[in-house]
Each structure stands twice: as C-alpha cells, then as structure tokens.
Short mmCIF file of C-alpha atoms in Angstrom, two decimals:
data_model
loop_
_atom_site.label_atom_id
_atom_site.label_comp_id
_atom_site.label_asym_id
_atom_site.label_seq_id
_atom_site.Cartn_x
_atom_site.Cartn_y
_atom_site.Cartn_z
CA UNK A 1 6.54 26.05 -22.62
CA UNK A 2 6.81 28.70 -20.07
CA UNK A 3 9.20 31.90 -20.64
CA UNK A 4 10.29 34.86 -18.80
CA UNK A 5 12.06 37.69 -20.51
CA UNK A 6 14.07 40.05 -18.03
CA UNK A 7 14.54 43.69 -19.41
CA UNK A 8 15.75 46.09 -17.07
CA UNK A 9 17.07 49.02 -19.09
CA UNK A 10 15.74 52.15 -20.43
CA UNK A 11 12.83 52.60 -22.70
CA UNK A 12 14.75 52.95 -25.90
CA UNK A 13 16.24 49.33 -25.08
CA UNK A 14 12.92 47.99 -24.19
CA UNK A 15 11.59 49.19 -27.61
CA UNK A 16 14.02 47.45 -29.44
CA UNK A 17 13.30 44.31 -27.55
CA UNK A 18 9.94 44.30 -29.25
CA UNK A 19 11.27 42.28 -32.28
CA UNK A 20 12.56 39.42 -30.18
CA UNK A 21 9.31 39.27 -28.54
CA UNK A 22 7.48 39.02 -31.77
CA UNK A 23 9.72 36.32 -33.42
CA UNK A 24 9.30 34.48 -30.30
CA UNK A 25 5.54 34.50 -30.41
CA UNK A 26 5.47 33.50 -34.22
CA UNK A 27 8.13 30.80 -33.43
CA UNK A 28 6.40 29.42 -30.43
CA UNK A 29 2.59 30.45 -30.66
CA UNK A 30 1.77 28.12 -27.71
CA UNK A 31 4.62 29.24 -25.12
CA UNK A 32 3.35 31.57 -22.59
CA UNK A 33 5.59 34.29 -22.52
CA UNK A 34 5.97 36.65 -19.49
CA UNK A 35 8.27 39.87 -19.10
CA UNK A 36 9.76 41.38 -16.24
CA UNK A 37 10.48 45.10 -16.53
CA UNK A 38 10.73 48.05 -13.92
CA UNK A 39 8.32 50.73 -13.34
CA UNK A 40 10.12 53.04 -15.40
CA UNK A 41 10.23 51.31 -18.77
CA UNK A 42 7.28 48.86 -18.43
CA UNK A 43 4.52 51.12 -20.23
CA UNK A 44 6.43 50.64 -23.41
CA UNK A 45 5.11 47.09 -23.70
CA UNK A 46 2.04 47.87 -21.91
CA UNK A 47 -0.20 47.23 -24.93
CA UNK A 48 2.00 44.64 -26.48
CA UNK A 49 0.03 41.35 -27.53
CA UNK A 50 3.24 39.18 -27.84
CA UNK A 51 3.34 39.14 -24.16
CA UNK A 52 0.80 37.05 -21.94
CA UNK A 53 1.87 38.66 -18.78
CA UNK A 54 3.86 41.68 -17.72
CA UNK A 55 5.42 41.59 -14.33
CA UNK A 56 6.40 45.45 -13.14
CA UNK A 57 8.96 45.61 -10.27
CA UNK A 58 9.71 48.87 -8.32
CA UNK A 59 13.24 50.50 -8.83
CA UNK A 60 14.89 50.34 -5.15
CA UNK A 61 17.39 53.03 -5.58
CA UNK A 62 16.70 56.36 -7.07
CA UNK A 63 20.08 58.60 -7.00
CA UNK A 64 21.39 58.15 -3.52
CA UNK A 65 17.93 57.26 -1.96
CA UNK A 66 16.86 53.73 -1.10
CA UNK A 67 13.20 52.79 -1.23
CA UNK A 68 12.97 49.90 1.36
CA UNK A 69 9.43 49.42 0.49
CA UNK A 70 10.76 48.75 -3.23
CA UNK A 71 13.08 46.31 -1.95
CA UNK A 72 10.50 44.30 0.01
CA UNK A 73 8.13 44.49 -2.86
CA UNK A 74 10.97 42.79 -5.10
CA UNK A 75 11.80 40.31 -2.83
CA UNK A 76 8.06 39.28 -2.55
CA UNK A 77 8.02 39.18 -6.30
CA UNK A 78 10.98 37.19 -6.56
CA UNK A 79 9.09 34.42 -4.63
CA UNK A 80 6.27 34.86 -6.88
CA UNK A 81 8.22 34.34 -9.92
CA UNK A 82 9.73 31.28 -8.43
CA UNK A 83 6.22 29.71 -7.95
CA UNK A 84 5.82 30.24 -11.71
CA UNK A 85 8.38 27.33 -12.39
CA UNK A 86 9.42 28.86 -15.81
CA UNK A 87 10.92 26.71 -18.28
CA UNK A 88 13.22 29.49 -19.48
CA UNK A 89 14.39 32.63 -18.36
CA UNK A 90 16.23 34.92 -20.97
CA UNK A 91 17.92 38.11 -19.83
CA UNK A 92 17.55 40.35 -22.81
CA UNK A 93 20.38 42.55 -22.95
CA UNK A 94 23.03 43.20 -25.89
CA UNK A 95 25.98 42.97 -23.46
CA UNK A 96 26.76 40.75 -20.18
CA UNK A 97 25.12 42.48 -16.92
CA UNK A 98 25.91 40.42 -13.89
CA UNK A 99 22.96 41.92 -12.11
CA UNK A 100 20.75 40.81 -14.55
CA UNK A 101 21.86 37.46 -14.41
CA UNK A 102 21.81 37.39 -10.70
CA UNK A 103 18.12 38.18 -10.83
CA UNK A 104 17.57 35.71 -13.67
CA UNK A 105 19.15 32.97 -11.87
CA UNK A 106 17.24 33.86 -8.42
CA UNK A 107 14.04 32.79 -10.38
CA UNK A 108 15.11 29.36 -10.48
CA UNK A 109 13.87 28.55 -14.02
CA UNK A 110 15.00 25.16 -15.77
CA UNK A 111 16.92 27.02 -18.30
CA UNK A 112 18.88 30.49 -18.31
CA UNK A 113 19.87 32.04 -21.39
CA UNK A 114 22.34 35.08 -21.52
CA UNK A 115 25.51 36.72 -22.78
CA UNK A 116 28.01 35.95 -20.46
CA UNK A 117 31.78 36.18 -19.97
CA UNK A 118 34.25 34.41 -17.68
CA UNK A 119 32.62 35.77 -14.39
CA UNK A 120 31.96 33.34 -11.60
CA UNK A 121 28.31 33.93 -11.85
CA UNK A 122 28.20 32.59 -15.32
CA UNK A 123 29.08 28.92 -14.29
CA UNK A 124 25.45 28.68 -12.76
CA UNK A 125 24.17 29.52 -16.41
CA UNK A 126 22.63 26.79 -18.18
CA UNK A 127 22.89 28.36 -21.71
CA UNK A 128 25.75 31.28 -21.57
CA UNK A 129 26.27 32.74 -25.05
CA UNK A 130 29.54 34.83 -25.83
CA UNK A 131 28.34 38.61 -26.57
CA UNK A 132 28.42 39.31 -30.38
CA UNK A 133 30.59 42.05 -31.87
CA UNK A 134 29.53 44.38 -34.73
CA UNK A 135 25.52 43.70 -34.54
CA UNK A 136 22.58 45.98 -33.92
CA UNK A 137 21.25 45.58 -30.17
CA UNK A 138 17.84 44.40 -31.70
CA UNK A 139 19.82 41.67 -33.68
CA UNK A 140 21.80 40.66 -30.45
CA UNK A 141 18.57 39.87 -28.33
CA UNK A 142 17.14 38.09 -31.37
CA UNK A 143 20.19 35.89 -31.25
CA UNK A 144 19.17 34.83 -27.66
CA UNK A 145 16.44 32.79 -29.08
CA UNK A 146 18.98 30.47 -30.77
CA UNK A 147 19.31 28.03 -27.97
CA UNK A 148 15.64 27.45 -28.18
CA UNK A 149 16.19 25.92 -31.82
CA UNK A 150 14.40 29.24 -33.12
CA UNK A 151 15.55 30.34 -36.55
CA UNK A 152 16.32 33.79 -37.62
CA UNK A 153 14.72 35.77 -40.11
CA UNK A 154 17.01 36.95 -43.09
CA UNK A 155 14.94 40.19 -43.34
CA UNK A 156 15.53 42.68 -40.47
CA UNK A 157 12.29 42.72 -37.73
CA UNK A 158 11.41 46.47 -36.78
CA UNK A 159 10.71 47.42 -33.27
CA UNK A 160 6.86 48.26 -32.85
CA UNK A 161 4.99 50.53 -30.59
CA UNK A 162 1.07 50.93 -30.08
CA UNK A 163 0.50 54.30 -29.26
CA UNK A 164 -2.15 54.67 -26.55
CA UNK A 165 -5.28 56.38 -27.49
CA UNK A 166 -5.01 59.00 -25.00
CA UNK A 167 -1.66 60.39 -26.24
CA UNK A 168 -3.20 60.79 -29.79
CA UNK A 169 -6.12 62.78 -28.32
CA UNK A 170 -3.64 64.71 -26.34
CA UNK A 171 -1.60 65.19 -29.73
CA UNK A 172 -4.99 66.16 -31.70
CA UNK A 173 -6.07 68.84 -28.80
CA UNK A 174 -2.46 70.24 -28.88
CA UNK A 175 -2.14 70.74 -32.48
CA UNK A 176 -5.72 71.87 -32.94
CA UNK A 177 -4.97 74.79 -30.25
CA UNK A 178 -2.08 76.21 -32.40
CA UNK A 179 -3.44 75.75 -35.59
CA UNK A 180 -1.31 72.94 -37.02
CA UNK A 181 -2.52 70.03 -38.92
CA UNK A 182 -1.21 66.58 -38.68
CA UNK A 183 1.78 65.80 -40.88
CA UNK A 184 2.28 69.49 -41.61
CA UNK A 185 5.13 69.83 -39.40
CA UNK A 186 8.83 68.43 -38.44
CA UNK A 187 9.93 67.22 -35.17
CA UNK A 188 13.34 68.67 -34.12
CA UNK A 189 14.64 67.07 -30.75
CA UNK A 190 17.21 67.55 -28.42
CA UNK A 191 17.32 65.03 -25.68
CA UNK A 192 20.86 63.38 -25.91
CA UNK A 193 22.16 64.52 -22.43
CA UNK A 194 25.77 65.64 -24.08
CA UNK A 195 26.08 68.80 -26.23
CA UNK A 196 28.30 67.09 -28.69
CA UNK A 197 25.18 64.75 -30.01
CA UNK A 198 22.75 67.78 -29.91
CA UNK A 199 21.84 70.36 -33.09
CA UNK A 200 22.93 73.77 -32.11
CA UNK A 201 20.31 76.69 -32.16
CA UNK A 202 21.90 77.97 -35.22
CA UNK A 203 21.27 74.63 -36.93
CA UNK A 204 17.44 74.58 -35.56
CA UNK A 205 17.06 77.80 -37.12
CA UNK A 206 18.49 77.03 -40.62
CA UNK A 207 16.76 73.92 -40.60
CA UNK A 208 13.28 75.17 -39.64
CA UNK A 209 13.71 78.04 -42.14
CA UNK A 210 14.57 75.49 -44.91
CA UNK A 211 11.57 73.40 -44.14
CA UNK A 212 9.14 76.18 -44.26
CA UNK A 213 10.35 77.64 -47.26
CA UNK A 214 10.73 74.34 -49.36
CA UNK A 215 8.39 71.90 -47.93
CA UNK A 216 5.62 74.69 -46.45
CA UNK A 217 6.36 72.43 -43.18
CA UNK A 218 6.26 74.03 -39.41
CA UNK A 219 9.07 72.89 -36.94
CA UNK A 220 8.00 71.71 -33.59
CA UNK A 221 10.96 71.90 -31.13
CA UNK A 222 10.90 69.52 -28.59
CA UNK A 223 13.61 68.71 -25.57
CA UNK A 224 13.83 67.25 -22.14
CA UNK A 225 12.63 69.30 -19.27
CA UNK A 226 15.13 70.39 -16.52
CA UNK A 227 18.45 71.40 -15.92
CA UNK A 228 21.60 70.05 -17.31
CA UNK A 229 22.77 69.13 -13.69
CA UNK A 230 19.85 67.22 -12.57
CA UNK A 231 21.54 63.83 -11.16
CA UNK A 232 18.69 61.74 -11.88
CA UNK A 233 18.04 62.75 -15.64
CA UNK A 234 19.68 65.93 -16.97
CA UNK A 235 17.29 68.36 -18.83
CA UNK A 236 17.87 70.59 -22.02
CA UNK A 237 16.33 73.96 -20.88
CA UNK A 238 19.62 75.87 -21.35
CA UNK A 239 20.11 74.71 -24.54
CA UNK A 240 16.63 75.20 -25.99
CA UNK A 241 16.63 78.96 -24.15
CA UNK A 242 18.04 80.58 -27.40
CA UNK A 243 15.36 79.05 -29.82
CA UNK A 244 12.73 80.25 -27.47
CA UNK A 245 13.94 83.49 -27.00
CA UNK A 246 13.95 84.01 -30.84
CA UNK A 247 10.39 83.36 -30.72
CA UNK A 248 10.23 82.44 -34.84
CA UNK A 249 6.37 82.31 -35.56
CA UNK A 250 6.90 78.90 -37.54
CA UNK A 251 8.91 77.08 -34.66
CA UNK A 252 6.59 75.74 -31.94
CA UNK A 253 8.26 74.63 -28.89
CA UNK A 254 7.04 71.47 -26.69
CA UNK A 255 8.40 71.11 -23.22
CA UNK A 256 6.12 68.46 -22.01
CA UNK A 257 6.31 65.11 -20.49
CA UNK A 258 7.43 61.88 -22.63
CA UNK A 259 4.35 60.07 -23.15
CA UNK A 260 2.45 63.19 -24.78
CA UNK A 261 5.33 63.81 -26.81
CA UNK A 262 5.21 60.51 -28.51
CA UNK A 263 1.60 61.61 -29.80
CA UNK A 264 3.24 64.47 -31.59
CA UNK A 265 5.98 62.58 -32.98
CA UNK A 266 3.29 59.96 -34.07
CA UNK A 267 1.25 63.07 -36.04
CA UNK A 268 4.50 64.53 -37.62
CA UNK A 269 5.46 64.30 -41.30
CA UNK A 270 9.23 63.16 -39.90
CA UNK A 271 11.55 63.78 -36.91
CA UNK A 272 15.08 64.49 -36.30
CA UNK A 273 16.54 63.24 -33.38
CA UNK A 274 20.20 62.72 -31.83
CA UNK A 275 20.80 59.35 -30.64
CA UNK A 276 18.49 58.89 -27.62
CA UNK A 277 15.12 56.85 -26.66
CA UNK A 278 13.24 59.09 -28.32
CA UNK A 279 14.90 58.67 -31.56
CA UNK A 280 14.13 55.00 -31.71
CA UNK A 281 10.34 55.80 -30.69
CA UNK A 282 10.36 58.21 -33.81
CA UNK A 283 12.02 55.48 -36.07
CA UNK A 284 8.73 53.50 -35.00
CA UNK A 285 6.54 56.13 -35.88
CA UNK A 286 4.45 56.74 -39.49
CA UNK A 287 6.75 59.49 -40.49
CA UNK A 288 10.39 57.91 -39.36
CA UNK A 289 13.36 59.43 -38.21
CA UNK A 290 16.73 60.85 -38.95
CA UNK A 291 19.21 59.88 -36.55
CA UNK A 292 22.26 62.02 -35.41
CA UNK A 293 25.26 60.62 -34.15
CA UNK A 294 28.69 61.90 -33.25
CA UNK A 295 32.11 61.04 -31.64
CA UNK A 296 31.06 56.86 -32.12
CA UNK A 297 34.83 56.04 -31.66
CA UNK A 298 33.96 56.19 -27.91
CA UNK A 299 29.99 57.07 -27.85
CA UNK A 300 27.45 54.40 -29.05
CA UNK A 301 27.77 53.56 -32.88
CA UNK A 302 25.06 53.47 -35.41
CA UNK A 303 25.95 49.95 -35.99
CA UNK A 304 24.53 48.85 -32.54
CA UNK A 305 22.15 51.62 -31.81
CA UNK A 306 21.13 53.28 -35.37
CA UNK A 307 17.35 53.75 -36.12
CA UNK A 308 15.42 50.73 -36.86
CA UNK A 309 11.87 51.16 -39.09
CA UNK A 310 10.46 51.34 -42.39
CA UNK A 311 11.48 55.28 -42.89
CA UNK A 312 14.75 55.85 -41.08
CA UNK A 313 18.13 57.30 -42.27
CA UNK A 314 21.43 58.78 -40.03
CA UNK A 315 24.19 60.91 -40.06
CA UNK A 316 27.39 60.47 -38.05
CA UNK A 317 29.64 62.87 -37.36
CA UNK A 318 33.33 62.80 -36.19
CA UNK A 319 33.26 65.08 -33.11
CA UNK A 320 29.88 66.83 -32.58
CA UNK A 321 26.60 67.16 -34.50
CA UNK A 322 27.41 71.09 -35.09
CA UNK A 323 29.75 69.71 -37.80
CA UNK A 324 26.95 68.08 -40.06
CA UNK A 325 26.65 70.64 -42.81
CA UNK A 326 22.81 71.74 -43.55
CA UNK A 327 22.67 70.38 -47.30
CA UNK A 328 23.71 66.44 -45.45
CA UNK A 329 20.73 67.09 -43.35
CA UNK A 330 18.33 68.21 -46.28
CA UNK A 331 19.20 65.70 -48.61
CA UNK A 332 18.61 62.89 -45.88
CA UNK A 333 15.14 64.48 -45.29
CA UNK A 334 14.26 64.48 -48.73
CA UNK A 335 14.31 60.66 -48.89
CA UNK A 336 12.19 60.30 -45.86
CA UNK A 337 9.54 63.21 -47.37
CA UNK A 338 9.31 61.14 -50.38
#
C-alpha cells in the first residue's frame, strides 16, 4: 500500500503528527509512507524513520508577496505526486481545511481520508470523517487511521523528535563558553505571540531566584527574536528587555534561531513555556516541560493542545499567565524535577 500524508501546518502541529506516523508504520510495516510538508516545517521530520520519502513544497505566499517560482514548483510537484499513484492520501489535521482537502484531491489517490463538513469539496472525498470534539490534536490525527482498519492503542503515543547532531554540538559549545553544565539549568521561554500567554518579567525574576536558591539551577531565558509588530512572525524583544536590563548573574539570555534553541532545551533539567511550538518540542525533550495556558475559553485549550510527553505538566489561567501564583509554578516544577 502506498500512502501519502499531507501536513501543511506549523512546526508544533507537525511534531504532534509523529504519533500517527509511528502507529501507521507499526500497523502497516510493508506500506510505503510518504509525507508532504512545506519548506517551513519539513525539518521536523527530516530524520524520522517512519517515513520512506519526504516531499517538500515551497510556500508560494509570504506575507503579501507571491513567489511565482514557488507556484511553478508546486504545479510540477503536483504532477510528480500524481504519477506516484497513491492508494491513500490522508489530510493530517485536527480540523477541516478546504485548501488542504483540495490539494489532496488534486493528487488523485484512490482514497482520500480527511475531516470534512458539509462543503461542496467534501462530496469528492472518499472517506470523509466528522471532526471530533474534546480530543487532543495528536489523537485527532490518529483517528484518521480508522478507515484503514487500524486499531488505536489504549495508551497515549507521545510525539518524538530526533535532535540533529549539529544542534547538540551547538548547545555543548554554547554552554561550555558560559561555564554552564548540562542539566544544571532550567529554560524559561516566551514565544507565545500574545502578552496574556507569557510570563511577566517579575515572574521570571521570582522563578529564577527560587530555582537558584532551592535547586542550585541557573535559568536560561529564551525568547523569539524580533519586534512585536512583525507581520510575518511577531517577536518578543520588547518583552524580554527588562530581564536583559536587570543583568541577573544566574539568568542567561538566549536570543537565537529556533533550531539551535532546541539543542539548549534538550540539555536542560526541564523547561517552562507558554502554549507554543517550543512547548511541544520541550515536551518531547528529556527534561520535559511545564506548559502555560491562558483565557482558554477563546484561546487554544490544553484539552486539545496540552503538552504530550513522558514528563509534562501544565497550568491554566483564567485571563493571563500573570495571574498564576509562584507557588503553583514551584509545586508543578518539583514533580518534573523529581
């Protein structure tokens, strides 16, 4: 059987797809599994052994700019995918996406499995499924395997990520240059785009002081580079500045690229991140993560987007992370540090 998985979403979403890939490989060991991702998220599964072939398409639109070369590449790639004559195309997303469904149908697989509603495009889908409610995103994608008569595990399958050697080497060199030992620090990150989801600078100071006094752990303070009004990807430079100005000796700032940041997360004792892609990667790391959520009546809920991993916990605030008391953070962290 020849199967194509289509995944157009962000990096965290693709990481949450790895349990589906793992279960598909175990259930159909002789199947030929392909995955179509974009040039922003494909690196997440570049070393995933559950995939036989990774197809990468260039995103045609960035902000308001259209890359016509990418448009031509996508058309050529669609023809190549048609020639593969897939038995099954699976649109791997927890919600109905008309654009993703149209892309899958254009490949002309014998069967197309996707979540669908009453839209006209769904009339052409061979295996439409109603989008489930009240399930984690990883489980929603696992449910897409049911039309293939693949039974689901009763136990949770956690997302996995293979840290490339060059990012591990970067982390070792970065830590050595600052006289920090692996597992002797905690990462506190921002990177949630909205202030209500992020810890305040006062919280960072309080938490870092507690970790140093009670656990002899330094703090690596991490944030997304750039200004908050960046139309492509808002940064956290303004939010991070008060922490930088304080120059606390046991708080080490890291304003760097995403991929090297993963090396530092992988070598941490544990991490604290607001709901974000980095939270999901930290959940897959050896130290695990404490995830922070806020205003989940209108924002993503931990029911669907909570961290999944061997060592994870989360806290949920009514309106903003600033409401979360320090002692609640310490109590959750002690279970992760045990």
